[in-house]
Amino acid sequence: DGGITQSPKYLFRKEGQNVTLSCEQNLNHDAMYWYRQDPGQGLRLIYYSQIVNDFQKGDIAEGYSVSREKKESFPLTVTSAQKNPTAFYLCASSPRGYGYTFGSGTRLTVV
Amino acid sequence: GQQVMQIPQYQHVQEGEDFTTYCNSSTTLSNIQWYKQRPGGHPVFLIQLVKSGEVKKQKRLTFQFGEAKKNSSLHITATQTTDVGTYFCADPPQNTDKLIFGTGTRLQVFP
């Protein structure tokens, strides 16, 4: 079955650590996205990529980094510069100009 | 930045009652998408509306796009407990594939 796989499902980070969230898709979609969702809130765009080896900052990119070396993969690194990283992180992909397919998300908690 | 506003923020209904959520923008939208997110889950794409005045139906769900393409609505007839979740509208800024999500409407259905 085609879809998006995010891992891990739950992640605990100590203050000052960098962590990387994985996102893999086998839908052959060109575009991929990372969103952050805080409890009871909407989705805010962190980064997006429309083609391999290219990506753009979203509305809340500070403290995050991404790479797009392969069409299938779009990992997100939450760096120590992100002061409030506890949130639900959602990865998505889409064909150009149509609806997104989301992964099941990663819940990141700072301990 | 560009943002679509949704009302109401919350809605509690008795099972069998109807429900409507509205999405409003101060600028003309190229298209509008609707998503549903169940509690603890990830957003799932429902539909995309492109044409002015467009109306689409999916079983008990009716989606409308305003004549001026500045607003949209989702109406659920005779709600069921399976309709529980948060409904988001989303729009892509001109000439981009990224989506800006609305603030969402959380629907609770009491049996």
mmCIF file of C-alpha atoms in Angstrom:
data_model
loop_
_atom_site.group_PDB
_atom_site.id
_atom_site.type_symbol
_atom_site.label_atom_id
_atom_site.label_comp_id
_atom_site.label_asym_id
_atom_site.label_seq_id
_atom_site.Cartn_x
_atom_site.Cartn_y
_atom_site.Cartn_z
ATOM 1 C CA ASP A 1 0.000 0.000 0.000
ATOM 2 C CA GLY A 2 1.191 3.519 -0.772
ATOM 3 C CA GLY A 3 1.506 6.011 2.022
ATOM 4 C CA ILE A 4 3.652 8.076 4.317
ATOM 5 C CA THR A 5 5.579 6.604 7.205
ATOM 6 C CA GLN A 6 6.717 8.735 10.112
ATOM 7 C CA SER A 7 8.995 7.446 12.825
ATOM 8 C CA PRO A 8 9.233 7.269 15.694
ATOM 9 C CA LYS A 9 5.659 7.644 16.907
ATOM 10 C CA TYR A 10 6.830 9.015 20.268
ATOM 11 C CA LEU A 11 10.138 10.733 20.962
ATOM 12 C CA PHE A 12 11.612 12.144 24.131
ATOM 13 C CA ARG A 13 14.367 14.704 23.972
ATOM 14 C CA LYS A 14 16.577 16.116 26.643
ATOM 15 C CA GLU A 15 17.112 19.846 26.643
ATOM 16 C CA GLY A 16 20.056 20.823 24.457
ATOM 17 C CA GLN A 17 19.811 17.767 22.206
ATOM 18 C CA ASN A 18 19.168 17.666 18.497
ATOM 19 C CA VAL A 19 16.702 15.037 17.291
ATOM 20 C CA THR A 20 15.728 13.922 13.786
ATOM 21 C CA LEU A 21 12.229 12.884 12.775
ATOM 22 C CA SER A 22 11.905 10.550 9.832
ATOM 23 C CA CYS A 23 9.388 10.877 6.992
ATOM 24 C CA GLU A 24 9.277 8.479 4.040
ATOM 25 C CA GLN A 25 6.702 8.305 1.240
ATOM 26 C CA ASN A 26 6.167 5.819 -1.573
ATOM 27 C CA LEU A 27 3.431 7.785 -3.344
ATOM 28 C CA ASN A 28 5.829 9.283 -5.898
ATOM 29 C CA HIS A 29 4.734 12.768 -4.825
ATOM 30 C CA ASP A 30 7.005 15.659 -5.721
ATOM 31 C CA ALA A 31 6.112 17.901 -2.791
ATOM 32 C CA MET A 32 6.618 17.197 0.908
ATOM 33 C CA TYR A 33 5.856 19.268 3.999
ATOM 34 C CA TRP A 34 6.404 19.459 7.728
ATOM 35 C CA TYR A 35 3.792 20.928 10.067
ATOM 36 C CA ARG A 36 3.724 21.451 13.790
ATOM 37 C CA GLN A 37 0.541 21.129 15.851
ATOM 38 C CA ASP A 38 0.246 22.199 19.474
ATOM 39 C CA PRO A 39 -2.557 20.836 21.690
ATOM 40 C CA GLY A 40 -5.945 22.122 20.585
ATOM 41 C CA GLN A 41 -4.359 24.245 17.884
ATOM 42 C CA GLY A 42 -4.150 24.296 14.117
ATOM 43 C CA LEU A 43 -1.277 23.309 11.853
ATOM 44 C CA ARG A 44 1.675 25.597 11.282
ATOM 45 C CA LEU A 45 4.083 25.097 8.383
ATOM 46 C CA ILE A 46 7.740 24.540 9.283
ATOM 47 C CA TYR A 47 9.390 23.667 5.952
ATOM 48 C CA TYR A 48 8.337 22.414 2.557
ATOM 49 C CA SER A 49 10.030 20.983 -0.504
ATOM 50 C CA GLN A 50 8.646 20.914 -4.020
ATOM 51 C CA ILE A 51 11.527 19.033 -5.644
ATOM 52 C CA VAL A 52 14.608 17.077 -4.630
ATOM 53 C CA ASN A 53 17.531 19.158 -3.336
ATOM 54 C CA ASP A 54 15.321 22.204 -2.822
ATOM 55 C CA PHE A 55 13.260 23.368 0.162
ATOM 56 C CA GLN A 56 11.753 26.562 1.548
ATOM 57 C CA LYS A 57 11.073 27.910 5.001
ATOM 58 C CA GLY A 58 7.526 28.002 6.256
ATOM 59 C CA ASP A 59 6.083 30.264 8.914
ATOM 60 C CA ILE A 60 7.965 28.810 11.905
ATOM 61 C CA ALA A 61 11.295 27.514 10.541
ATOM 62 C CA GLU A 62 13.516 28.879 13.311
ATOM 63 C CA GLY A 63 15.162 26.087 15.299
ATOM 64 C CA TYR A 64 14.466 23.457 12.629
ATOM 65 C CA SER A 65 16.375 22.101 9.640
ATOM 66 C CA VAL A 66 15.528 19.739 6.779
ATOM 67 C CA SER A 67 17.093 17.978 3.822
ATOM 68 C CA ARG A 68 15.652 16.515 0.612
ATOM 69 C CA GLU A 69 18.317 14.285 -0.890
ATOM 70 C CA LYS A 70 15.821 11.732 -2.188
ATOM 71 C CA LYS A 71 12.296 12.151 -3.513
ATOM 72 C CA GLU A 72 10.991 9.644 -0.975
ATOM 73 C CA SER A 73 12.535 11.158 2.138
ATOM 74 C CA PHE A 74 12.205 14.485 3.969
ATOM 75 C CA PRO A 75 13.704 14.265 7.479
ATOM 76 C CA LEU A 76 13.230 17.072 9.998
ATOM 77 C CA THR A 77 15.846 17.928 12.622
ATOM 78 C CA VAL A 78 14.682 19.743 15.732
ATOM 79 C CA THR A 79 17.746 21.563 16.984
ATOM 80 C CA SER A 80 18.625 22.798 20.445
ATOM 81 C CA ALA A 81 17.838 26.304 19.174
ATOM 82 C CA GLN A 82 14.134 25.427 19.180
ATOM 83 C CA LYS A 83 13.124 26.648 22.624
ATOM 84 C CA ASN A 84 9.716 25.021 22.836
ATOM 85 C CA PRO A 85 9.849 21.816 20.791
ATOM 86 C CA THR A 86 7.188 19.787 22.594
ATOM 87 C CA ALA A 87 4.473 19.288 19.968
ATOM 88 C CA PHE A 88 2.890 16.909 17.468
ATOM 89 C CA TYR A 89 4.844 16.884 14.189
ATOM 90 C CA LEU A 90 3.083 15.958 10.969
ATOM 91 C CA CYS A 91 4.689 15.177 7.636
ATOM 92 C CA ALA A 92 2.683 15.309 4.416
ATOM 93 C CA SER A 93 3.133 14.879 0.703
ATOM 94 C CA SER A 94 1.084 15.850 -2.323
ATOM 95 C CA PRO A 95 0.996 15.737 -6.075
ATOM 96 C CA ARG A 96 1.133 19.254 -7.509
ATOM 97 C CA GLY A 97 -2.071 21.181 -6.867
ATOM 98 C CA TYR A 98 -4.046 18.563 -4.980
ATOM 99 C CA GLY A 99 -4.783 17.320 -1.479
ATOM 100 C CA TYR A 100 -2.192 16.275 1.032
ATOM 101 C CA THR A 101 -1.598 12.791 2.401
ATOM 102 C CA PHE A 102 -0.426 12.989 6.004
ATOM 103 C CA GLY A 103 1.654 10.570 8.009
ATOM 104 C CA SER A 104 0.487 9.425 11.429
ATOM 105 C CA GLY A 105 2.747 11.937 13.170
ATOM 106 C CA THR A 106 5.494 12.034 15.795
ATOM 107 C CA ARG A 107 4.806 13.288 19.319
ATOM 108 C CA LEU A 108 7.937 14.971 20.641
ATOM 109 C CA THR A 109 8.328 15.704 24.338
ATOM 110 C CA VAL A 110 11.184 17.519 26.031
ATOM 111 C CA VAL A 111 12.154 15.910 29.346
ATOM 112 C CA GLY B 1 0.585 36.345 6.887
ATOM 113 C CA GLN B 2 -2.359 34.994 4.983
ATOM 114 C CA GLN B 3 -4.848 33.177 7.169
ATOM 115 C CA VAL B 4 -8.290 31.754 6.837
ATOM 116 C CA MET B 5 -10.589 32.083 9.814
ATOM 117 C CA GLN B 6 -13.016 29.373 10.769
ATOM 118 C CA ILE B 7 -16.139 29.642 12.864
ATOM 119 C CA PRO B 8 -17.236 28.359 15.213
ATOM 120 C CA GLN B 9 -14.179 27.223 17.156
ATOM 121 C CA TYR B 10 -16.205 24.525 18.916
ATOM 122 C CA GLN B 11 -19.583 22.948 18.323
ATOM 123 C CA HIS B 12 -21.380 20.436 20.474
ATOM 124 C CA VAL B 13 -24.436 18.760 18.922
ATOM 125 C CA GLN B 14 -26.819 15.967 19.744
ATOM 126 C CA GLU B 15 -26.557 12.997 17.425
ATOM 127 C CA GLY B 16 -28.936 13.515 14.517
ATOM 128 C CA GLU B 17 -28.604 17.313 14.503
ATOM 129 C CA ASP B 18 -26.995 19.152 11.612
ATOM 130 C CA PHE B 19 -23.635 20.925 11.786
ATOM 131 C CA THR B 20 -21.994 23.646 9.728
ATOM 132 C CA THR B 21 -18.531 25.171 9.829
ATOM 133 C CA TYR B 22 -17.548 28.283 7.896
ATOM 134 C CA CYS B 23 -14.221 29.351 6.479
ATOM 135 C CA ASN B 24 -13.621 33.029 5.634
ATOM 136 C CA SER B 25 -10.793 34.869 3.932
ATOM 137 C CA SER B 26 -10.164 38.561 3.299
ATOM 138 C CA THR B 27 -8.539 37.698 -0.025
ATOM 139 C CA THR B 28 -9.720 35.711 -3.035
ATOM 140 C CA LEU B 29 -8.807 32.045 -2.775
ATOM 141 C CA SER B 30 -7.485 30.052 -5.721
ATOM 142 C CA ASN B 31 -9.028 26.915 -4.267
ATOM 143 C CA ILE B 32 -10.056 25.541 -0.888
ATOM 144 C CA GLN B 33 -9.436 22.150 0.642
ATOM 145 C CA TRP B 34 -11.136 20.492 3.600
ATOM 146 C CA TYR B 35 -9.602 18.035 6.060
ATOM 147 C CA LYS B 36 -10.859 16.024 9.038
ATOM 148 C CA GLN B 37 -8.712 15.131 12.021
ATOM 149 C CA ARG B 38 -10.035 12.599 14.514
ATOM 150 C CA PRO B 39 -8.939 12.997 18.154
ATOM 151 C CA GLY B 40 -5.367 11.753 18.475
ATOM 152 C CA GLY B 41 -5.100 11.213 14.725
ATOM 153 C CA HIS B 42 -3.764 12.962 11.674
ATOM 154 C CA PRO B 43 -5.618 15.151 9.148
ATOM 155 C CA VAL B 44 -7.311 13.318 6.293
ATOM 156 C CA PHE B 45 -8.069 15.045 3.005
ATOM 157 C CA LEU B 46 -11.789 15.266 2.267
ATOM 158 C CA ILE B 47 -12.214 17.413 -0.826
ATOM 159 C CA GLN B 48 -10.969 20.292 -2.962
ATOM 160 C CA LEU B 49 -13.182 23.051 -4.382
ATOM 161 C CA VAL B 50 -11.910 25.145 -7.258
ATOM 162 C CA LYS B 51 -14.765 26.883 -9.057
ATOM 163 C CA SER B 52 -16.752 29.879 -7.910
ATOM 164 C CA GLY B 53 -20.086 28.756 -6.429
ATOM 165 C CA GLU B 54 -19.081 25.098 -6.546
ATOM 166 C CA VAL B 55 -21.077 22.609 -4.461
ATOM 167 C CA LYS B 56 -19.947 19.042 -3.853
ATOM 168 C CA LYS B 57 -21.503 16.280 -1.781
ATOM 169 C CA GLN B 58 -20.046 13.246 -0.069
ATOM 170 C CA LYS B 59 -22.891 11.260 1.504
ATOM 171 C CA ARG B 60 -24.027 13.428 4.455
ATOM 172 C CA LEU B 61 -21.350 16.100 3.852
ATOM 173 C CA THR B 62 -21.995 19.110 1.606
ATOM 174 C CA PHE B 63 -19.172 21.460 0.661
ATOM 175 C CA GLN B 64 -19.674 24.919 -0.850
ATOM 176 C CA PHE B 65 -17.327 27.507 -2.310
ATOM 177 C CA GLY B 66 -18.591 31.095 -2.297
ATOM 178 C CA GLU B 67 -19.364 33.006 -5.456
ATOM 179 C CA ALA B 68 -16.579 35.482 -4.690
ATOM 180 C CA LYS B 69 -14.195 32.646 -3.703
ATOM 181 C CA LYS B 70 -13.617 34.263 -0.314
ATOM 182 C CA ASN B 71 -15.540 31.810 1.829
ATOM 183 C CA SER B 72 -16.469 28.173 2.047
ATOM 184 C CA SER B 73 -18.649 25.960 4.201
ATOM 185 C CA LEU B 74 -18.941 22.342 5.240
ATOM 186 C CA HIS B 75 -22.380 21.108 6.273
ATOM 187 C CA ILE B 76 -23.038 17.715 7.865
ATOM 188 C CA THR B 77 -26.612 16.450 7.834
ATOM 189 C CA ALA B 78 -27.803 14.280 10.713
ATOM 190 C CA THR B 79 -24.513 13.983 12.571
ATOM 191 C CA GLN B 80 -23.264 10.669 13.882
ATOM 192 C CA THR B 81 -20.720 9.920 16.590
ATOM 193 C CA THR B 82 -18.265 8.970 13.850
ATOM 194 C CA ASP B 83 -18.274 12.619 12.735
ATOM 195 C CA VAL B 84 -16.416 13.667 15.898
ATOM 196 C CA GLY B 85 -13.162 15.480 15.181
ATOM 197 C CA THR B 86 -11.706 18.768 14.047
ATOM 198 C CA TYR B 87 -12.497 20.051 10.586
ATOM 199 C CA PHE B 88 -9.954 22.287 8.884
ATOM 200 C CA CYS B 89 -10.159 24.294 5.720
ATOM 201 C CA ALA B 90 -6.911 25.113 3.946
ATOM 202 C CA ASP B 91 -5.860 27.238 1.008
ATOM 203 C CA PRO B 92 -2.695 27.564 -1.052
ATOM 204 C CA PRO B 93 -1.268 31.066 -1.534
ATOM 205 C CA GLN B 94 -1.007 32.037 -5.183
ATOM 206 C CA ASN B 95 1.546 30.101 -7.207
ATOM 207 C CA THR B 96 2.584 27.827 -4.365
ATOM 208 C CA ASP B 97 1.764 24.287 -3.324
ATOM 209 C CA LYS B 98 2.001 24.954 0.392
ATOM 210 C CA LEU B 99 -1.232 25.012 2.350
ATOM 211 C CA ILE B 100 -2.202 27.512 5.014
ATOM 212 C CA PHE B 101 -4.617 25.828 7.390
ATOM 213 C CA GLY B 102 -7.543 27.493 9.032
ATOM 214 C CA THR B 103 -7.993 27.585 12.778
ATOM 215 C CA GLY B 104 -10.288 24.544 12.713
ATOM 216 C CA THR B 105 -13.704 23.710 14.152
ATOM 217 C CA ARG B 106 -13.869 20.996 16.791
ATOM 218 C CA LEU B 107 -17.079 18.982 16.599
ATOM 219 C CA GLN B 108 -18.359 16.915 19.496
ATOM 220 C CA VAL B 109 -21.414 14.704 18.985
ATOM 221 C CA PHE B 110 -23.367 13.436 21.968
ATOM 222 C CA PRO B 111 -25.292 10.174 21.549
#
